[in-house]
PDB file of C-alpha atoms in Angstrom:
ATOM      1  CA  PRO A   1       0.014   0.157   0.240  1.00  0.00           C
ATOM      2  CA  GLN A   2       2.706   2.379   0.784  1.00  0.00           C
ATOM      3  CA  VAL A   3       4.241   2.830  -2.997  1.00  0.00           C
ATOM      4  CA  PHE A   4       0.700   3.363  -4.387  1.00  0.00           C
ATOM      5  CA  LEU A   5       0.259   5.936  -1.530  1.00  0.00           C
ATOM      6  CA  ALA A   6       3.168   7.296  -2.631  1.00  0.00           C
ATOM      7  CA  ALA A   7       2.676   7.185  -6.635  1.00  0.00           C
ATOM      8  CA  ALA A   8      -1.045   8.369  -5.882  1.00  0.00           C
ATOM      9  CA  PHE A   9       0.073  11.560  -3.807  1.00  0.00           C
ATOM     10  CA  GLY A  10       3.142  12.130  -6.291  1.00  0.00           C
ATOM     11  CA  TRP A  11       1.455  12.388  -9.214  1.00  0.00           C
ATOM     12  CA  ALA A  12       0.460  15.898  -8.611  1.00  0.00           C
ATOM     13  CA  ILE A  13       4.079  16.380  -9.507  1.00  0.00           C
ATOM     14  CA  PRO A  14       3.933  15.800 -13.216  1.00  0.00           C
ATOM     15  CA  MET A  15       0.505  17.304 -13.320  1.00  0.00           C
ATOM     16  CA  ALA A  16       1.653  20.643 -12.205  1.00  0.00           C
ATOM     17  CA  TYR A  17       4.574  20.352 -14.910  1.00  0.00           C
ATOM     18  CA  VAL A  18       2.121  19.552 -17.546  1.00  0.00           C
ATOM     19  CA  ALA A  19       0.015  22.169 -16.448  1.00  0.00           C
ATOM     20  CA  ILE A  20       3.125  24.769 -16.221  1.00  0.00           C
ATOM     21  CA  GLN A  21       5.389  23.875 -19.007  1.00  0.00           C
ATOM     22  CA  GLY A  22       2.701  21.512 -21.516  1.00  0.00           C
ATOM     23  CA  ALA A  23       5.116  18.374 -20.540  1.00  0.00           C
ATOM     24  CA  PRO A  24       7.159  16.520 -17.759  1.00  0.00           C
ATOM     25  CA  ASP A  25      10.857  16.613 -18.030  1.00  0.00           C
ATOM     26  CA  ILE A  26      13.737  15.107 -16.243  1.00  0.00           C
ATOM     27  CA  TRP A  27      13.323  17.237 -13.378  1.00  0.00           C
ATOM     28  CA  CYS A  28      10.056  16.477 -13.126  1.00  0.00           C
ATOM     29  CA  TRP A  29      10.646  12.838 -12.892  1.00  0.00           C
ATOM     30  CA  LEU A  30      13.725  13.167 -10.540  1.00  0.00           C
ATOM     31  CA  LEU A  31      10.914  15.092  -7.963  1.00  0.00           C
ATOM     32  CA  PHE A  32       8.518  12.646  -8.617  1.00  0.00           C
ATOM     33  CA  VAL A  33      10.916   9.586  -7.476  1.00  0.00           C
ATOM     34  CA  ALA A  34      12.048  11.700  -4.542  1.00  0.00           C
ATOM     35  CA  TYR A  35       8.794  12.349  -3.343  1.00  0.00           C
ATOM     36  CA  MET A  36       7.925   8.464  -3.934  1.00  0.00           C
ATOM     37  CA  CYS A  37      11.084   7.747  -1.685  1.00  0.00           C
ATOM     38  CA  TRP A  38      10.352   9.890   0.935  1.00  0.00           C
ATOM     39  CA  THR A  39       6.546   8.904   0.804  1.00  0.00           C
ATOM     40  CA  VAL A  40       7.344   5.079   1.503  1.00  0.00           C
ATOM     41  CA  ALA A  41      10.071   5.698   3.874  1.00  0.00           C
ATOM     42  CA  TYR A  42       7.627   7.695   6.183  1.00  0.00           C
ATOM     43  CA  ASP A  43       4.129   5.315   5.216  1.00  0.00           C
ATOM     44  CA  THR A  44       6.794   2.615   6.212  1.00  0.00           C
ATOM     45  CA  GLN A  45       7.248   4.161   9.600  1.00  0.00           C
ATOM     46  CA  TYR A  46       3.472   4.183   9.965  1.00  0.00           C
ATOM     47  CA  ALA A  47       3.407   0.865   9.114  1.00  0.00           C
ATOM     48  CA  MET A  48       6.096  -0.056  11.592  1.00  0.00           C
ATOM     49  CA  ALA A  49       3.888   0.862  14.427  1.00  0.00           C
ATOM     50  CA  ASP A  50       0.723  -1.227  12.886  1.00  0.00           C
ATOM     51  CA  ARG A  51       3.179  -4.217  12.051  1.00  0.00           C
ATOM     52  CA  GLU A  52       1.251  -6.780  14.377  1.00  0.00           C
ATOM     53  CA  ASP A  53      -2.203  -5.434  13.392  1.00  0.00           C
ATOM     54  CA  ASP A  54      -0.739  -5.715   9.636  1.00  0.00           C
ATOM     55  CA  ILE A  55       0.336  -9.374   9.827  1.00  0.00           C
ATOM     56  CA  LYS A  56      -3.270 -10.228  12.036  1.00  0.00           C
ATOM     57  CA  ILE A  57      -5.406  -8.961   8.677  1.00  0.00           C
ATOM     58  CA  GLY A  58      -3.214  -9.702   5.814  1.00  0.00           C
ATOM     59  CA  VAL A  59      -2.083  -6.449   5.085  1.00  0.00           C
ATOM     60  CA  LYS A  60       1.061  -6.615   3.106  1.00  0.00           C
ATOM     61  CA  SER A  61       2.779  -3.324   3.999  1.00  0.00           C
ATOM     62  CA  THR A  62       6.456  -2.595   3.595  1.00  0.00           C
ATOM     63  CA  ALA A  63       7.127  -3.078   7.061  1.00  0.00           C
ATOM     64  CA  ILE A  64       6.517  -6.563   6.598  1.00  0.00           C
ATOM     65  CA  LEU A  65       8.000  -6.691   3.421  1.00  0.00           C
ATOM     66  CA  PHE A  66      11.320  -4.863   4.746  1.00  0.00           C
ATOM     67  CA  GLY A  67      11.149  -7.206   7.771  1.00  0.00           C
ATOM     68  CA  ARG A  68      14.326  -7.020   9.997  1.00  0.00           C
ATOM     69  CA  TYR A  69      15.808  -4.197   7.177  1.00  0.00           C
ATOM     70  CA  ASP A  70      13.183  -2.105   7.892  1.00  0.00           C
ATOM     71  CA  VAL A  71      15.262   0.705   9.248  1.00  0.00           C
ATOM     72  CA  ILE A  72      18.129   0.236   6.870  1.00  0.00           C
ATOM     73  CA  ILE A  73      15.428   0.668   3.845  1.00  0.00           C
ATOM     74  CA  ILE A  74      14.052   3.587   5.200  1.00  0.00           C
ATOM     75  CA  SER A  75      17.579   5.353   5.909  1.00  0.00           C
ATOM     76  CA  LEU A  76      18.305   4.376   2.059  1.00  0.00           C
ATOM     77  CA  LEU A  77      15.026   5.449   1.146  1.00  0.00           C
ATOM     78  CA  GLN A  78      15.593   8.966   2.773  1.00  0.00           C
ATOM     79  CA  THR A  79      19.195   9.313   1.429  1.00  0.00           C
ATOM     80  CA  LEU A  80      17.919   8.770  -2.281  1.00  0.00           C
ATOM     81  CA  PHE A  81      15.329  11.723  -1.273  1.00  0.00           C
ATOM     82  CA  LEU A  82      17.963  14.053  -0.029  1.00  0.00           C
ATOM     83  CA  ILE A  83      20.537  13.176  -3.110  1.00  0.00           C
ATOM     84  CA  ILE A  84      17.810  13.584  -5.741  1.00  0.00           C
ATOM     85  CA  MET A  85      16.239  17.027  -3.805  1.00  0.00           C
ATOM     86  CA  GLY A  86      20.018  18.053  -3.723  1.00  0.00           C
ATOM     87  CA  VAL A  87      20.635  17.491  -7.741  1.00  0.00           C
ATOM     88  CA  VAL A  88      16.974  19.075  -8.475  1.00  0.00           C
ATOM     89  CA  MET A  89      18.162  22.208  -6.177  1.00  0.00           C
ATOM     90  CA  TRP A  90      21.224  22.245  -7.821  1.00  0.00           C
ATOM     91  CA  HIS A  91      19.988  22.500 -11.189  1.00  0.00           C
ATOM     92  CA  TYR A  92      17.534  25.265 -10.245  1.00  0.00           C
ATOM     93  CA  PHE A  93      19.138  27.440  -7.582  1.00  0.00           C
ATOM     94  CA  ALA A  94      23.136  27.193  -8.557  1.00  0.00           C
ATOM     95  CA  PRO A  95      22.790  29.179 -11.460  1.00  0.00           C
ATOM     96  CA  THR A  96      20.960  31.963  -9.484  1.00  0.00           C
ATOM     97  CA  SER A  97      22.268  34.295  -6.633  1.00  0.00           C
ATOM     98  CA  LEU A  98      21.693  31.974  -4.179  1.00  0.00           C
ATOM     99  CA  GLY A  99      24.558  29.346  -5.405  1.00  0.00           C
ATOM    100  CA  LEU A 100      24.208  26.071  -3.350  1.00  0.00           C
ATOM    101  CA  THR A 101      22.873  27.791  -0.518  1.00  0.00           C
ATOM    102  CA  PRO A 102      19.419  25.952  -0.687  1.00  0.00           C
ATOM    103  CA  VAL A 103      20.813  22.283  -1.208  1.00  0.00           C
ATOM    104  CA  PHE A 104      22.964  23.013   2.495  1.00  0.00           C
ATOM    105  CA  GLY A 105      19.618  23.801   3.590  1.00  0.00           C
ATOM    106  CA  LEU A 106      19.204  19.905   3.063  1.00  0.00           C
ATOM    107  CA  ALA A 107      21.423  19.199   5.936  1.00  0.00           C
ATOM    108  CA  LEU A 108      18.729  19.667   8.680  1.00  0.00           C
ATOM    109  CA  VAL A 109      16.279  17.266   7.070  1.00  0.00           C
ATOM    110  CA  ALA A 110      19.272  14.659   7.183  1.00  0.00           C
ATOM    111  CA  MET A 111      19.446  15.611  10.978  1.00  0.00           C
ATOM    112  CA  MET A 112      15.641  15.263  11.277  1.00  0.00           C
ATOM    113  CA  PHE A 113      15.907  11.595   9.209  1.00  0.00           C
ATOM    114  CA  ALA A 114      18.621  10.734  11.472  1.00  0.00           C
ATOM    115  CA  LYS A 115      16.091  11.487  14.654  1.00  0.00           C
ATOM    116  CA  GLN A 116      13.712   9.448  13.248  1.00  0.00           C
ATOM    117  CA  ASN A 117      15.844   6.367  12.233  1.00  0.00           C
ATOM    118  CA  SER A 118      17.212   6.347  15.662  1.00  0.00           C
ATOM    119  CA  ALA A 119      13.534   6.366  17.433  1.00  0.00           C
ATOM    120  CA  CYS A 120      12.455   3.588  14.732  1.00  0.00           C
ATOM    121  CA  ALA A 121      15.699   1.297  15.466  1.00  0.00           C
ATOM    122  CA  SER A 122      13.653   0.247  18.743  1.00  0.00           C
ATOM    123  CA  ARG A 123      10.993  -0.874  16.625  1.00  0.00           C
ATOM    124  CA  ASN A 124       8.760   0.672  19.405  1.00  0.00           C
ATOM    125  CA  ALA A 125       5.265   1.417  18.096  1.00  0.00           C
ATOM    126  CA  LEU A 126       4.937   4.700  19.831  1.00  0.00           C
ATOM    127  CA  ALA A 127       8.162   5.413  18.625  1.00  0.00           C
ATOM    128  CA  CYS A 128       7.425   4.717  15.083  1.00  0.00           C
ATOM    129  CA  PHE A 129       4.661   6.490  14.996  1.00  0.00           C
ATOM    130  CA  GLN A 130       6.275   9.547  16.482  1.00  0.00           C
ATOM    131  CA  ALA A 131       8.743   9.192  13.511  1.00  0.00           C
ATOM    132  CA  PHE A 132       5.781   9.607  11.026  1.00  0.00           C
ATOM    133  CA  LEU A 133       4.832  12.240  12.734  1.00  0.00           C
ATOM    134  CA  ALA A 134       7.815  14.232  12.497  1.00  0.00           C
ATOM    135  CA  ASN A 135       7.669  13.942   8.675  1.00  0.00           C
ATOM    136  CA  ILE A 136       5.323  16.997   8.896  1.00  0.00           C
ATOM    137  CA  TRP A 137       7.856  19.251   9.744  1.00  0.00           C
ATOM    138  CA  VAL A 138      10.209  17.473   7.049  1.00  0.00           C
ATOM    139  CA  GLY A 139       7.377  18.614   4.409  1.00  0.00           C
ATOM    140  CA  ARG A 140       7.416  22.057   6.046  1.00  0.00           C
ATOM    141  CA  TYR A 141      10.518  22.960   5.974  1.00  0.00           C
ATOM    142  CA  VAL A 142      11.298  21.572   2.505  1.00  0.00           C
ATOM    143  CA  PHE A 143       8.520  23.425   1.450  1.00  0.00           C
ATOM    144  CA  ALA A 144       9.736  26.583   2.671  1.00  0.00           C
ATOM    145  CA  LEU A 145      13.251  26.097   1.525  1.00  0.00           C
ATOM    146  CA  VAL A 146      12.079  26.007  -1.669  1.00  0.00           C
ATOM    147  CA  ALA A 147       9.710  28.558  -1.550  1.00  0.00           C
ATOM    148  CA  ILE A 148      11.947  30.999   0.159  1.00  0.00           C
ATOM    149  CA  ALA A 149      14.707  29.885  -2.603  1.00  0.00           C
ATOM    150  CA  CYS A 150      12.051  30.584  -5.374  1.00  0.00           C
ATOM    151  CA  ILE A 151      10.990  34.123  -4.393  1.00  0.00           C
ATOM    152  CA  TRP A 152      14.268  35.350  -3.472  1.00  0.00           C
ATOM    153  CA  THR A 153      15.384  33.949  -7.008  1.00  0.00           C
ATOM    154  CA  THR A 154      12.338  35.811  -8.593  1.00  0.00           C
ATOM    155  CA  PHE A 155      13.438  39.370  -7.137  1.00  0.00           C
ATOM    156  CA  ASN A 156      17.227  38.724  -6.742  1.00  0.00           C
ATOM    157  CA  GLY A 157      18.030  36.469  -9.859  1.00  0.00           C
TER     158      GLY A 157
END
């Protein structure tokens, strides 16, 4: 279910690209993949909190699929998110007066992810659920980072 959720939520990215540019480009698809990685990661954290119930009712969640490698795979997905977002931000903002500043802003996201993974390593349902909830701050921060960078470059080049 986590991959389908990610695809359903993330489909807004190519839709927005088509609405603005007429067609998706490589940067659109990179953003889509980054979003998929992040969504599967945070929804797996949620699934880790529900693992026992999912086993009882037969839900094939990524928490069950990944098994004892769940935290490692979440970490890999989050790392892919950071790398891809860094590349996309570099593409859009490096040629501007901001340079690589927005890319360095992703360091805070990396710290947020490290804290989440530390909590999930216990496999405690409440800790995993709190890690899942912490992703609202990841989303808010990444949105603010991109929005401020876009506004800055609009007025300062």
